[in-house]
Amino acid sequence: MVKLGDVQHLTADVLIIGGGVAGMMAAVGALRAGVTPALLTKGTYASGSSSMARGGHSVAIGHSSADDNPDLFFEDTLRGGFGLNNQRLAQLMCTESIDRTLELDDWGLGLAKLPDGRYDQKMGAFPHRHARLVHCGRLMGKPLMNALSKKTKGDGVAPLDHVMIVDLLKHEGRVVGAWGFRYREGTPVVVHARSTVLTTGGAPQLHALNDSPPTITGDGYAMAWRAGAELIDMEFIDYQMITAAPAKMAGYPPHSSGFLNEGGYLLNKDGERFMKRYDPELMERSTRSLLNRAVAMEIFAGRGTANNAVCIDIRHVFEEANHGASGDIIKTFMNGGVDMSREFLEVTSCPHTYLGGLRIDEWGRTTVSGLYAGGEAAGGIHGANRLGGAALIDSYVFGYRAGVAAALEAGTQAAVTADMGGWRAGVEALEQWSQRGDGESPGAWRDAVQRLVVESVGQVRRADRLQHAMHQLDQLEARFSGIGVTGETLRARFDCLRLSLETRNLIQVARQLATAALMREESRGGHFRLDFPERDDAKFLANIVLWNEDGQVRGELRPVPGLEAAEAPPGLPAVAVAA
């Protein structure tokens, strides 16, 4: 049972919520600006979707192609984003990713180098014009997380693990921290802070089949929306292929982009290279959004396999593909019963990264005072489609910038006190929730939400399906009060409660997604409408911005931001954006 007297109460100048790459880079930024942040994470530090990083990240450092530079990378990024990128954010990502890359390698990332010491860079898919992908010669997730974890802990960051943040705290229109609970012990946690940074990732758990850790459940989108922050581009999801069969490998991220970049084919159940229907010029080297839309359309049209999948065939380029990160994946599939030198790999399409998120400026400031965001929690950088290798550099650059700004601007904010934010009402609600008994299974409730999203708000969208989803989401959300909290141990009960609160967040994110998808009556990048299959620049060359109006999702079209710079934080040190 939860008691108010059991609350773990912390105070900090800067609170960072999320322990993935963006959160750790925010910590580096705050430290460099003179503040040691409090950092809370739902998983075990370091954690998050970046732990699943495969091939590497893109950077226009020009080592493998002397003609490359950040300006060309910026042009390619805008082309890939179908005109909807916040140009200032995209420009900074393409420029500052060089310094962030050099720092990370200094901290032990271990990027592969050529004999002369330059980085080995691989060619990515269209619209990359130059080889930009730096890599570790193996899967990147583990060395990246290890390097950043060692760096931040060595600099004095003491993360608090296994904390489910339930809501942000607000006082007189400003975010002043957050509250939640340690779900392994059932201890309420309240953190008051002058500045709060959300680096909570996306919402991949809206789909049962995804390639991210199970704790990434859209919490930041939902909490920020409830707190009054605006969101942008929520209709756009970066889909990626994921293993569909055999059953024991289902859900495993297959590094499909690596196989296709090496010359692999995409085949439907009839053995047809179906990309000729969607992009006859580039075929399997098309944009990520069009590749995944094609996969979804083939399955939707009944040309998928018995496992609702398509096939990747690398038999003709097996020797070329069997090295580096792709070689590691091939070995994993061999151990799982798939010999890619002789057999097809069955894949389907699932959410990889969310392109929308909190609307930020170049310093990670959201539209609510005291609240910042970086990484996948923030939106606007990639527009309607993300270039390969750009998810990590987004987190490097804007996680870091958000940490710098949050620390520098914390000193301009009034002091926070232990009574601010109305947290006691939240903890009292937590006490009541924790005492629930039998009821509907939280797992069954989550399954119902995921089925609805896949069927009605998935890759192939239509007005009637989206409207049906909106109605059903209201009914699903109303079931929260009847969800059971059961278990033999305190940990089991609070795990049960965590799952329920996550699902409530997912429902709110699904409503944001459906609202924006219904508003965008065209097809562009990672958003496809069966009833509006063409791109319509005359009406929709604009961003959709959402906000909370009396508990309802409201939205409007707004002009795409240009290259105008935001005001820099006070006392910005020269070291803030340079290695």
Tab-separated table of C-alpha atoms in Angstrom, residues 21-280:
chain	number	residue	atom	x	y	z
A	21	VAL	CA	20.968	8.531	-25.944
A	22	ALA	CA	19.030	11.830	-25.935
A	23	GLY	CA	18.769	11.769	-22.133
A	24	MET	CA	22.455	11.046	-21.693
A	25	MET	CA	23.388	13.764	-24.173
A	26	ALA	CA	21.105	16.158	-22.268
A	27	ALA	CA	23.048	15.249	-19.139
A	28	VAL	CA	26.331	16.008	-20.930
A	29	GLY	CA	24.927	19.373	-22.014
A	30	ALA	CA	23.736	20.260	-18.519
A	31	LEU	CA	27.070	19.267	-17.000
A	32	ARG	CA	28.947	21.360	-19.524
A	33	ALA	CA	26.753	24.309	-18.565
A	34	GLY	CA	27.636	23.817	-14.897
A	35	VAL	CA	24.681	21.793	-13.564
A	36	THR	CA	24.613	18.169	-12.423
A	37	PRO	CA	21.106	17.002	-13.361
A	38	ALA	CA	18.770	14.537	-11.710
A	39	LEU	CA	18.073	11.789	-14.247
A	40	LEU	CA	15.172	9.344	-13.967
A	41	THR	CA	14.602	6.446	-16.333
A	42	LYS	CA	11.921	3.796	-16.603
A	43	GLY	CA	14.388	1.108	-17.585
A	44	THR	CA	17.838	0.183	-16.350
A	45	TYR	CA	20.349	2.938	-17.122
A	46	ALA	CA	21.343	3.188	-19.930
A	47	SER	CA	18.169	2.195	-21.748
A	48	GLY	CA	15.847	3.162	-24.568
A	49	SER	CA	15.319	2.500	-28.245
A	50	SER	CA	18.874	3.581	-29.090
A	51	SER	CA	20.100	0.371	-27.467
A	52	MET	CA	18.669	-1.334	-30.568
A	53	ALA	CA	20.717	0.800	-33.002
A	54	ARG	CA	21.995	-1.301	-35.879
A	55	GLY	CA	24.215	0.000	-38.665
A	56	GLY	CA	25.408	3.394	-37.455
A	57	HIS	CA	24.616	7.065	-37.956
A	58	SER	CA	24.997	9.529	-40.818
A	59	VAL	CA	27.378	12.464	-40.662
A	60	ALA	CA	28.664	14.723	-43.446
A	61	ILE	CA	32.279	14.653	-42.312
A	62	GLY	CA	33.554	13.927	-45.837
A	63	HIS	CA	35.987	11.139	-45.031
A	64	SER	CA	34.760	8.639	-47.608
A	65	SER	CA	33.617	11.339	-50.031
A	66	ALA	CA	35.683	14.524	-50.052
A	67	ASP	CA	32.931	16.381	-51.910
A	68	ASP	CA	30.434	15.976	-49.073
A	69	ASN	CA	29.632	18.703	-46.550
A	70	PRO	CA	26.849	19.678	-44.095
A	71	ASP	CA	25.171	21.954	-46.655
A	72	LEU	CA	24.654	19.029	-49.047
A	73	PHE	CA	23.442	16.872	-46.168
A	74	PHE	CA	20.968	19.615	-45.272
A	75	GLU	CA	19.662	19.717	-48.858
A	76	ASP	CA	19.247	15.934	-48.871
A	77	THR	CA	17.451	16.070	-45.512
A	78	LEU	CA	14.928	18.615	-46.778
A	79	ARG	CA	14.368	16.590	-49.929
A	80	GLY	CA	13.851	13.442	-47.885
A	81	GLY	CA	11.420	15.209	-45.520
A	82	PHE	CA	9.057	16.110	-48.388
A	83	GLY	CA	9.185	19.810	-47.585
A	84	LEU	CA	7.992	19.687	-43.964
A	85	ASN	CA	11.267	19.840	-42.009
A	86	ASN	CA	11.831	22.712	-39.611
A	87	GLN	CA	14.736	24.099	-41.623
A	88	ARG	CA	16.648	25.578	-38.698
A	89	LEU	CA	16.522	22.306	-36.770
A	90	ALA	CA	17.529	20.257	-39.816
A	91	GLN	CA	20.420	22.616	-40.557
A	92	LEU	CA	21.776	22.359	-37.012
A	93	MET	CA	21.461	18.573	-37.023
A	94	CYS	CA	23.472	18.308	-40.247
A	95	THR	CA	26.158	20.700	-38.989
A	96	GLU	CA	26.609	19.894	-35.299
A	97	SER	CA	26.444	16.124	-35.754
A	98	ILE	CA	30.121	16.308	-36.781
A	99	ASP	CA	31.266	17.624	-33.391
A	100	ARG	CA	28.976	15.252	-31.519
A	101	THR	CA	30.400	12.308	-33.522
A	102	LEU	CA	33.993	13.273	-32.731
A	103	GLU	CA	33.161	13.577	-29.037
A	104	LEU	CA	31.400	10.225	-28.904
A	105	ASP	CA	34.344	8.509	-30.535
A	106	ASP	CA	36.686	10.162	-28.041
A	107	TRP	CA	34.493	8.716	-25.269
A	108	GLY	CA	34.959	5.171	-26.569
A	109	LEU	CA	32.341	4.581	-29.273
A	110	GLY	CA	34.926	2.819	-31.427
A	111	LEU	CA	33.959	3.913	-34.938
A	112	ALA	CA	35.580	1.951	-37.768
A	113	LYS	CA	38.440	3.766	-39.489
A	114	LEU	CA	40.340	3.509	-42.733
A	115	PRO	CA	44.098	2.772	-42.643
A	116	ASP	CA	44.873	6.519	-42.805
A	117	GLY	CA	42.701	7.233	-39.729
A	118	ARG	CA	39.678	8.666	-41.503
A	119	TYR	CA	36.260	7.197	-40.717
A	120	ASP	CA	34.952	4.429	-42.944
A	121	GLN	CA	31.587	5.654	-44.271
A	122	LYS	CA	28.960	3.579	-46.050
A	123	MET	CA	26.429	4.682	-48.630
A	124	GLY	CA	22.846	5.054	-47.462
A	125	ALA	CA	19.621	4.930	-49.442
A	126	PHE	CA	18.105	7.795	-51.448
A	127	PRO	CA	18.239	10.774	-51.087
A	128	HIS	CA	21.748	10.499	-49.592
A	129	ARG	CA	24.132	11.633	-52.333
A	130	HIS	CA	27.299	10.663	-50.514
A	131	ALA	CA	28.552	7.914	-48.226
A	132	ARG	CA	27.799	9.223	-44.722
A	133	LEU	CA	27.135	6.240	-42.453
A	134	VAL	CA	29.821	5.856	-39.793
A	135	HIS	CA	29.717	2.524	-38.000
A	136	CYS	CA	31.425	0.284	-35.468
A	137	GLY	CA	31.948	-2.672	-37.792
A	138	ARG	CA	29.204	-4.393	-35.798
A	139	LEU	CA	25.877	-3.476	-34.232
A	140	MET	CA	26.155	0.025	-32.771
A	141	GLY	CA	23.628	-0.035	-29.915
A	142	LYS	CA	25.770	-1.641	-27.227
A	143	PRO	CA	29.009	0.342	-27.735
A	144	LEU	CA	27.042	3.589	-28.002
A	145	MET	CA	25.148	3.019	-24.765
A	146	ASN	CA	28.300	1.871	-22.983
A	147	ALA	CA	30.281	4.932	-24.086
A	148	LEU	CA	27.611	7.408	-22.961
A	149	SER	CA	26.840	5.589	-19.735
A	150	LYS	CA	30.514	5.553	-18.782
A	151	LYS	CA	30.888	9.225	-19.713
A	152	THR	CA	27.869	10.477	-17.750
A	153	LYS	CA	28.446	8.351	-14.661
A	154	GLY	CA	32.100	9.317	-14.683
A	155	ASP	CA	31.075	12.975	-14.685
A	156	GLY	CA	28.850	12.545	-11.625
A	157	VAL	CA	25.377	11.680	-12.946
A	158	ALA	CA	23.631	9.267	-10.539
A	159	PRO	CA	20.557	7.958	-12.425
A	160	LEU	CA	17.460	6.728	-10.615
A	161	ASP	CA	16.279	3.564	-12.399
A	162	HIS	CA	12.875	1.917	-12.773
A	163	VAL	CA	10.761	5.037	-12.243
A	164	MET	CA	7.433	5.375	-14.025
A	165	ILE	CA	6.772	9.104	-14.330
A	166	VAL	CA	2.997	9.610	-14.250
A	167	ASP	CA	2.703	13.362	-14.828
A	168	LEU	CA	4.495	16.671	-14.955
A	169	LEU	CA	4.079	19.223	-12.160
A	170	LYS	CA	2.933	22.735	-13.084
A	171	HIS	CA	2.820	25.928	-11.068
A	172	GLU	CA	1.450	29.179	-12.475
A	173	GLY	CA	1.845	27.957	-16.051
A	174	ARG	CA	5.392	26.650	-15.639
A	175	VAL	CA	6.574	23.050	-15.409
A	176	VAL	CA	8.320	22.598	-12.052
A	177	GLY	CA	9.147	18.886	-12.103
A	178	ALA	CA	7.334	15.575	-12.235
A	179	TRP	CA	5.953	12.778	-10.068
A	180	GLY	CA	5.698	9.013	-10.431
A	181	PHE	CA	6.694	5.823	-8.641
A	182	ARG	CA	9.448	3.247	-8.444
A	183	TYR	CA	7.536	0.275	-9.758
A	184	ARG	CA	9.858	-2.374	-8.318
A	185	GLU	CA	9.271	-1.121	-4.768
A	186	GLY	CA	5.994	0.810	-5.016
A	187	THR	CA	7.629	4.001	-3.711
A	188	PRO	CA	6.158	7.333	-4.881
A	189	VAL	CA	8.771	9.722	-6.311
A	190	VAL	CA	8.374	13.509	-6.540
A	191	VAL	CA	11.034	15.692	-8.175
A	192	HIS	CA	10.852	19.472	-8.118
A	193	ALA	CA	13.089	21.190	-10.659
A	194	ARG	CA	13.552	24.600	-12.234
A	195	SER	CA	13.903	22.987	-15.673
A	196	THR	CA	12.598	19.615	-16.923
A	197	VAL	CA	13.825	17.815	-20.050
A	198	LEU	CA	11.737	15.080	-21.694
A	199	THR	CA	13.795	12.453	-23.548
A	200	THR	CA	11.225	9.676	-23.291
A	201	GLY	CA	11.371	8.396	-26.876
A	202	GLY	CA	8.434	7.508	-29.122
A	203	ALA	CA	5.376	5.270	-28.842
A	204	PRO	CA	6.276	2.001	-30.605
A	205	GLN	CA	4.145	-0.050	-28.214
A	206	LEU	CA	1.050	1.233	-30.011
A	207	HIS	CA	1.834	-1.701	-32.310
A	208	ALA	CA	2.184	-5.220	-30.953
A	209	LEU	CA	5.001	-5.871	-33.424
A	210	ASN	CA	7.785	-3.314	-33.043
A	211	ASP	CA	11.555	-3.157	-32.717
A	212	SER	CA	11.883	-1.221	-29.454
A	213	PRO	CA	12.090	-2.055	-25.728
A	214	PRO	CA	8.679	-2.645	-24.087
A	215	THR	CA	8.951	0.412	-21.815
A	216	ILE	CA	8.812	2.961	-24.663
A	217	THR	CA	5.124	3.850	-24.508
A	218	GLY	CA	4.621	7.479	-25.557
A	219	ASP	CA	4.703	8.768	-21.977
A	220	GLY	CA	6.380	12.054	-22.912
A	221	TYR	CA	3.870	12.866	-25.669
A	222	ALA	CA	0.929	12.187	-23.364
A	223	MET	CA	2.309	13.968	-20.290
A	224	ALA	CA	3.384	17.029	-22.250
A	225	TRP	CA	0.006	17.235	-24.007
A	226	ARG	CA	-1.788	17.060	-20.656
A	227	ALA	CA	0.521	19.837	-19.417
A	228	GLY	CA	-0.426	22.090	-22.334
A	229	ALA	CA	2.529	21.632	-24.698
A	230	GLU	CA	2.022	21.667	-28.452
A	231	LEU	CA	2.931	18.682	-30.625
A	232	ILE	CA	3.862	18.646	-34.305
A	233	ASP	CA	3.843	16.119	-37.189
A	234	MET	CA	2.210	13.355	-35.125
A	235	GLU	CA	0.803	11.702	-38.260
A	236	PHE	CA	4.275	10.776	-39.494
A	237	ILE	CA	5.925	7.542	-38.406
A	238	ASP	CA	9.202	6.171	-39.718
A	239	TYR	CA	8.345	2.558	-40.448
A	240	GLN	CA	11.014	-0.092	-40.703
A	241	MET	CA	10.931	-3.754	-41.642
A	242	ILE	CA	10.863	-6.326	-38.885
A	243	THR	CA	11.075	-10.099	-38.873
A	244	ALA	CA	7.690	-11.823	-39.295
A	245	ALA	CA	8.752	-15.487	-39.382
A	246	PRO	CA	9.758	-17.974	-38.102
A	247	ALA	CA	7.730	-17.451	-34.949
A	248	LYS	CA	10.709	-17.563	-32.586
A	249	MET	CA	12.355	-14.715	-34.525
A	250	ALA	CA	9.206	-12.609	-34.971
A	251	GLY	CA	9.814	-9.033	-33.835
A	252	TYR	CA	13.585	-9.179	-34.267
A	253	PRO	CA	14.989	-6.094	-36.094
A	254	PRO	CA	16.636	-7.547	-39.217
A	255	HIS	CA	18.698	-4.517	-40.345
A	256	SER	CA	16.755	-4.549	-43.614
A	257	SER	CA	18.272	-1.276	-44.824
A	258	GLY	CA	21.715	-2.876	-44.710
A	259	PHE	CA	20.573	-5.845	-46.785
A	260	LEU	CA	18.787	-3.654	-49.340
A	261	ASN	CA	21.707	-1.237	-49.604
A	262	GLU	CA	23.914	-4.231	-50.442
A	263	GLY	CA	21.611	-5.086	-53.359
A	264	GLY	CA	18.972	-7.313	-51.781
A	265	TYR	CA	15.536	-7.715	-53.377
A	266	LEU	CA	12.052	-7.302	-51.948
A	267	LEU	CA	9.685	-10.011	-53.180
A	268	ASN	CA	5.981	-10.672	-52.651
A	269	LYS	CA	4.443	-14.140	-52.281
A	270	ASP	CA	4.580	-14.575	-56.085
A	271	GLY	CA	8.329	-13.928	-56.180
A	272	GLU	CA	7.791	-10.556	-57.873
A	273	ARG	CA	10.085	-7.581	-57.199
A	274	PHE	CA	7.145	-5.383	-56.325
A	275	MET	CA	9.034	-2.099	-55.947
A	276	LYS	CA	8.692	-1.655	-59.709
A	277	ARG	CA	5.078	-0.687	-58.964
A	278	TYR	CA	6.045	2.048	-56.509
A	279	ASP	CA	9.454	3.366	-57.587
A	280	PRO	CA	10.570	1.763	-60.883
